[in-house]
Amino acid sequence: GAGVSQSPRYKVAKRGQDVALRCDPISGHVSLFWYQQALGQGPEFLTYFQNEAQLDKSGLPSDRFFAERPEGSVSTLKIQRTQQEDSAVYLCASSLRLAGETDTQYFGPGTRLTVL
Amino acid sequence: AQKITQTQPGMFVQEKEAVTLDCTYDTSDQSYGLFWYKQPSSGEMIFLIYQGSYDEQNATEGRYSLNFQKARKSANLVISASQLGDSAMYFCAMREGRVGTGNQFYFGTGTSLTVIP
């Protein structure tokens, strides 16, 4: 497709369940980012991939959060044993070039996660 | 300290008028990029405009222009001839250029713009 796609768009989970959120970046984009956006706030960085390498995971809030991009394209963000504070919109973004350059990130529509 | 500060939680503008959304930033890097995104109620972040720290001219993209004042560390977005479809949240973001910073975007808290017919 032309843009970044994410699935599912909406996810409701019971507290304690595991969830997996998928991101399909723009074809050929080297860099991929995950952000968490709480209600009424700006997005906050979670993790960053350059191709299949996870170069920065400093924003992951706990060890319950895990992300992978095994073939350098599609990425999955997994949250284990979900908690209510995990409720947020999870945004994926991709950019064309490598780290160190100030190029534009293109965002997907996000996955709205609600933990009951 | 906040990397990006947006001090206007909400703004109103009359249709066809111009509006300025404020953004200040904080960085010690010499190389950085400043971005504005629009987020309608559908949730997708739509890229609007980019300004590089070394760009001497203010960026423009159609009805959007960025008033870049480097010494004041401000990067205000100007929307001319507002349209009803401009009603949305607007986020200012910065990406620092140092290798090893992770190249994440730092976002402000956003400004909700409402265009009044």
GROMACS .gro file of C-alpha atoms in nm:
model
  233
    1GLY     CA    1   0.000   0.000   0.000
    2ALA     CA    2   0.094   0.365  -0.026
    3GLY     CA    3   0.104   0.443   0.344
    4VAL     CA    4   0.175   0.286   0.681
    5SER     CA    5  -0.093   0.043   0.786
    6GLN     CA    6  -0.169  -0.094   1.129
    7SER     CA    7  -0.393  -0.371   1.254
    8PRO     CA    8  -0.614  -0.411   1.433
    9ARG     CA    9  -0.749  -0.056   1.446
   10TYR     CA   10  -0.922  -0.128   1.776
   11LYS     CA   11  -0.844  -0.387   2.040
   12VAL     CA   12  -1.021  -0.455   2.367
   13ALA     CA   13  -0.840  -0.680   2.610
   14LYS     CA   14  -0.915  -0.804   2.957
   15ARG     CA   15  -0.655  -0.724   3.216
   16GLY     CA   16  -0.387  -0.991   3.210
   17GLN     CA   17  -0.431  -1.087   2.846
   18ASP     CA   18  -0.151  -1.069   2.591
   19VAL     CA   19  -0.197  -0.857   2.278
   20ALA     CA   20  -0.007  -0.823   1.950
   21LEU     CA   21  -0.022  -0.511   1.735
   22ARG     CA   22   0.096  -0.516   1.376
   23CYS     CA   23   0.258  -0.247   1.163
   24ASP     CA   24   0.322  -0.255   0.788
   25PRO     CA   25   0.558   0.032   0.702
   26ILE     CA   26   0.590   0.203   0.368
   27SER     CA   27   0.774  -0.029   0.131
   28GLY     CA   28   1.147   0.041   0.128
   29HIS     CA   29   1.151   0.246   0.446
   30VAL     CA   30   1.453   0.158   0.655
   31SER     CA   31   1.348   0.302   0.990
   32LEU     CA   32   1.044   0.205   1.193
   33PHE     CA   33   0.921   0.360   1.517
   34TRP     CA   34   0.656   0.276   1.774
   35TYR     CA   35   0.489   0.546   1.985
   36GLN     CA   36   0.233   0.538   2.262
   37GLN     CA   37  -0.027   0.816   2.274
   38ALA     CA   38  -0.232   0.852   2.590
   39LEU     CA   39  -0.562   1.037   2.573
   40GLY     CA   40  -0.509   1.411   2.536
   41GLN     CA   41  -0.132   1.380   2.506
   42GLY     CA   42   0.126   1.383   2.232
   43PRO     CA   43   0.284   1.057   2.118
   44GLU     CA   44   0.571   0.925   2.326
   45PHE     CA   45   0.855   0.719   2.185
   46LEU     CA   46   0.868   0.347   2.262
   47THR     CA   47   1.122   0.186   2.031
   48TYR     CA   48   1.310   0.220   1.702
   49PHE     CA   49   1.425  -0.027   1.436
   50GLN     CA   50   1.674   0.016   1.157
   51ASN     CA   51   1.589  -0.265   0.920
   52GLU     CA   52   1.563  -0.571   1.149
   53ALA     CA   53   1.785  -0.431   1.422
   54GLN     CA   54   1.621  -0.281   1.728
   55LEU     CA   55   1.857   0.007   1.799
   56ASP     CA   56   1.668   0.183   2.075
   57LYS     CA   57   1.411   0.043   2.315
   58SER     CA   58   1.459   0.302   2.585
   59GLY     CA   59   1.095   0.410   2.575
   60LEU     CA   60   0.941   0.072   2.647
   61PRO     CA   61   0.768   0.120   2.983
   62SER     CA   62   0.828  -0.228   3.120
   63ASP     CA   63   0.954  -0.574   3.031
   64ARG     CA   64   0.595  -0.663   2.944
   65PHE     CA   65   0.646  -0.472   2.619
   66PHE     CA   66   0.832  -0.641   2.338
   67ALA     CA   67   0.878  -0.543   1.974
   68GLU     CA   68   1.025  -0.722   1.676
   69ARG     CA   69   1.086  -0.670   1.306
   70PRO     CA   70   1.243  -1.000   1.202
   71GLU     CA   71   1.269  -0.942   0.827
   72GLY     CA   72   1.313  -0.569   0.828
   73SER     CA   73   0.964  -0.486   0.710
   74VAL     CA   74   0.655  -0.576   0.916
   75SER     CA   75   0.682  -0.511   1.288
   76THR     CA   76   0.487  -0.644   1.583
   77LEU     CA   77   0.449  -0.480   1.922
   78LYS     CA   78   0.352  -0.731   2.188
   79ILE     CA   79   0.223  -0.645   2.531
   80GLN     CA   80   0.210  -0.925   2.784
   81ARG     CA   81  -0.021  -0.938   3.085
   82THR     CA   82  -0.192  -0.613   2.989
   83GLN     CA   83  -0.274  -0.360   3.257
   84GLN     CA   84  -0.528  -0.078   3.254
   85GLU     CA   85  -0.250   0.180   3.226
   86ASP     CA   86  -0.157   0.027   2.892
   87SER     CA   87  -0.478   0.168   2.742
   88ALA     CA   88  -0.368   0.412   2.472
   89VAL     CA   89  -0.331   0.455   2.099
   90TYR     CA   90  -0.022   0.282   1.965
   91LEU     CA   91   0.121   0.456   1.660
   92CYS     CA   92   0.369   0.315   1.415
   93ALA     CA   93   0.580   0.538   1.189
   94SER     CA   94   0.837   0.473   0.920
   95SER     CA   95   1.099   0.685   0.751
   96LEU     CA   96   1.305   0.632   0.442
   97ARG     CA   97   1.659   0.690   0.553
   98LEU     CA   98   1.899   0.582   0.819
   99ALA     CA   99   1.947   0.712   1.170
  100GLY     CA  100   2.123   1.045   1.210
  101GLU     CA  101   1.930   1.229   0.947
  102THR     CA  102   1.637   1.455   1.003
  103ASP     CA  103   1.388   1.308   0.763
  104THR     CA  104   1.014   1.284   0.788
  105GLN     CA  105   0.834   1.008   0.970
  106TYR     CA  106   0.507   0.888   0.821
  107PHE     CA  107   0.251   0.756   1.062
  108GLY     CA  108  -0.010   0.485   1.045
  109PRO     CA  109  -0.366   0.526   1.172
  110GLY     CA  110  -0.282   0.370   1.507
  111THR     CA  111  -0.428   0.090   1.715
  112ARG     CA  112  -0.653   0.199   1.999
  113LEU     CA  113  -0.603  -0.046   2.286
  114THR     CA  114  -0.852  -0.055   2.570
  115VAL     CA  115  -0.774  -0.275   2.869
  116LEU     CA  116  -1.074  -0.354   3.088
  117ALA     CA  117   1.278   2.005   3.072
  118GLN     CA  118   1.027   1.957   2.797
  119LYS     CA  119   1.178   1.924   2.453
  120ILE     CA  120   0.868   2.069   2.283
  121THR     CA  121   0.624   2.313   2.440
  122GLN     CA  122   0.287   2.402   2.295
  123THR     CA  123   0.118   2.652   2.523
  124GLN     CA  124  -0.219   2.675   2.348
  125PRO     CA  125  -0.442   2.380   2.441
  126GLY     CA  126  -0.721   2.513   2.219
  127MET     CA  127  -0.759   2.775   1.949
  128PHE     CA  128  -1.052   2.908   1.751
  129VAL     CA  129  -1.035   3.077   1.413
  130GLN     CA  130  -1.293   3.212   1.174
  131GLU     CA  131  -1.313   3.039   0.839
  132LYS     CA  132  -1.088   3.208   0.578
  133GLU     CA  133  -0.881   3.380   0.845
  134ALA     CA  134  -0.517   3.301   0.929
  135VAL     CA  135  -0.412   3.141   1.256
  136THR     CA  136  -0.076   3.091   1.428
  137LEU     CA  137  -0.007   2.788   1.647
  138ASP     CA  138   0.285   2.833   1.883
  139CYS     CA  139   0.573   2.593   1.941
  140THR     CA  140   0.898   2.634   2.130
  141TYR     CA  141   1.170   2.374   2.154
  142ASP     CA  142   1.471   2.292   2.364
  143THR     CA  143   1.785   2.126   2.233
  144SER     CA  144   2.158   2.168   2.255
  145ASP     CA  145   2.213   2.005   1.916
  146GLN     CA  146   2.323   2.214   1.620
  147SER     CA  147   2.145   1.986   1.376
  148TYR     CA  148   1.779   1.909   1.425
  149GLY     CA  149   1.452   1.902   1.239
  150LEU     CA  150   1.118   2.052   1.329
  151PHE     CA  151   0.791   1.908   1.210
  152TRP     CA  152   0.423   1.982   1.231
  153TYR     CA  153   0.159   1.711   1.215
  154LYS     CA  154  -0.218   1.729   1.199
  155GLN     CA  155  -0.424   1.467   1.379
  156PRO     CA  156  -0.795   1.466   1.289
  157SER     CA  157  -1.045   1.276   1.496
  158SER     CA  158  -0.973   0.965   1.288
  159GLY     CA  159  -0.639   0.946   1.469
  160GLU     CA  160  -0.387   0.938   1.186
  161MET     CA  161  -0.091   1.176   1.213
  162ILE     CA  162  -0.065   1.368   0.887
  163PHE     CA  163   0.267   1.532   0.805
  164LEU     CA  164   0.230   1.901   0.720
  165ILE     CA  165   0.565   2.076   0.707
  166TYR     CA  166   0.934   2.040   0.792
  167GLN     CA  167   1.204   2.291   0.886
  168GLY     CA  168   1.569   2.199   0.915
  169SER     CA  169   1.786   2.379   1.166
  170TYR     CA  170   2.024   2.495   0.895
  171ASP     CA  171   1.751   2.617   0.660
  172GLU     CA  172   1.772   2.992   0.627
  173GLN     CA  173   1.433   3.033   0.467
  174ASN     CA  174   1.106   2.962   0.644
  175ALA     CA  175   0.941   2.647   0.510
  176THR     CA  176   0.615   2.676   0.319
  177GLU     CA  177   0.375   2.409   0.195
  178GLY     CA  178   0.061   2.545   0.035
  179ARG     CA  179  -0.144   2.717   0.306
  180TYR     CA  180   0.104   2.613   0.574
  181SER     CA  181   0.415   2.809   0.664
  182LEU     CA  182   0.657   2.775   0.949
  183ASN     CA  183   0.776   3.089   1.125
  184PHE     CA  184   1.122   2.972   1.234
  185GLN     CA  185   1.305   3.192   1.483
  186LYS     CA  186   1.619   3.003   1.573
  187ALA     CA  187   1.750   3.240   1.837
  188ARG     CA  188   1.419   3.225   2.020
  189LYS     CA  189   1.389   2.850   1.960
  190SER     CA  190   1.043   2.887   1.822
  191ALA     CA  191   0.878   2.718   1.525
  192ASN     CA  192   0.525   2.848   1.494
  193LEU     CA  193   0.285   2.710   1.236
  194VAL     CA  194   0.084   2.958   1.034
  195ILE     CA  195  -0.226   2.837   0.853
  196SER     CA  196  -0.361   3.086   0.604
  197ALA     CA  197  -0.718   3.100   0.475
  198SER     CA  198  -0.850   2.849   0.730
  199GLN     CA  199  -1.098   2.587   0.613
  200LEU     CA  200  -1.349   2.383   0.810
  201GLY     CA  201  -1.142   2.073   0.737
  202ASP     CA  202  -0.851   2.224   0.927
  203SER     CA  203  -1.027   2.153   1.254
  204ALA     CA  204  -0.802   1.898   1.427
  205MET     CA  205  -0.523   1.853   1.681
  206TYR     CA  206  -0.189   1.993   1.572
  207PHE     CA  207   0.137   1.861   1.706
  208CYS     CA  208   0.481   2.016   1.687
  209ALA     CA  209   0.769   1.767   1.692
  210MET     CA  210   1.147   1.771   1.689
  211ARG     CA  211   1.403   1.518   1.581
  212GLU     CA  212   1.760   1.568   1.698
  213GLY     CA  213   2.034   1.494   1.451
  214ARG     CA  214   2.307   1.344   1.664
  215VAL     CA  215   2.387   0.985   1.572
  216GLY     CA  216   2.290   0.757   1.855
  217THR     CA  217   2.000   0.966   1.982
  218GLY     CA  218   1.763   0.707   1.844
  219ASN     CA  219   1.615   0.964   1.612
  220GLN     CA  220   1.288   0.953   1.789
  221PHE     CA  221   1.048   1.241   1.755
  222TYR     CA  222   0.973   1.449   2.061
  223PHE     CA  223   0.616   1.574   2.051
  224GLY     CA  224   0.440   1.857   2.223
  225THR     CA  225   0.103   1.816   2.394
  226GLY     CA  226  -0.080   1.953   2.094
  227THR     CA  227  -0.317   2.237   2.012
  228SER     CA  228  -0.679   2.172   1.928
  229LEU     CA  229  -0.786   2.399   1.644
  230THR     CA  230  -1.151   2.467   1.573
  231VAL     CA  231  -1.249   2.654   1.257
  232ILE     CA  232  -1.575   2.842   1.294
  233PRO     CA  233  -1.794   2.885   0.987
   0.00000   0.00000   0.00000
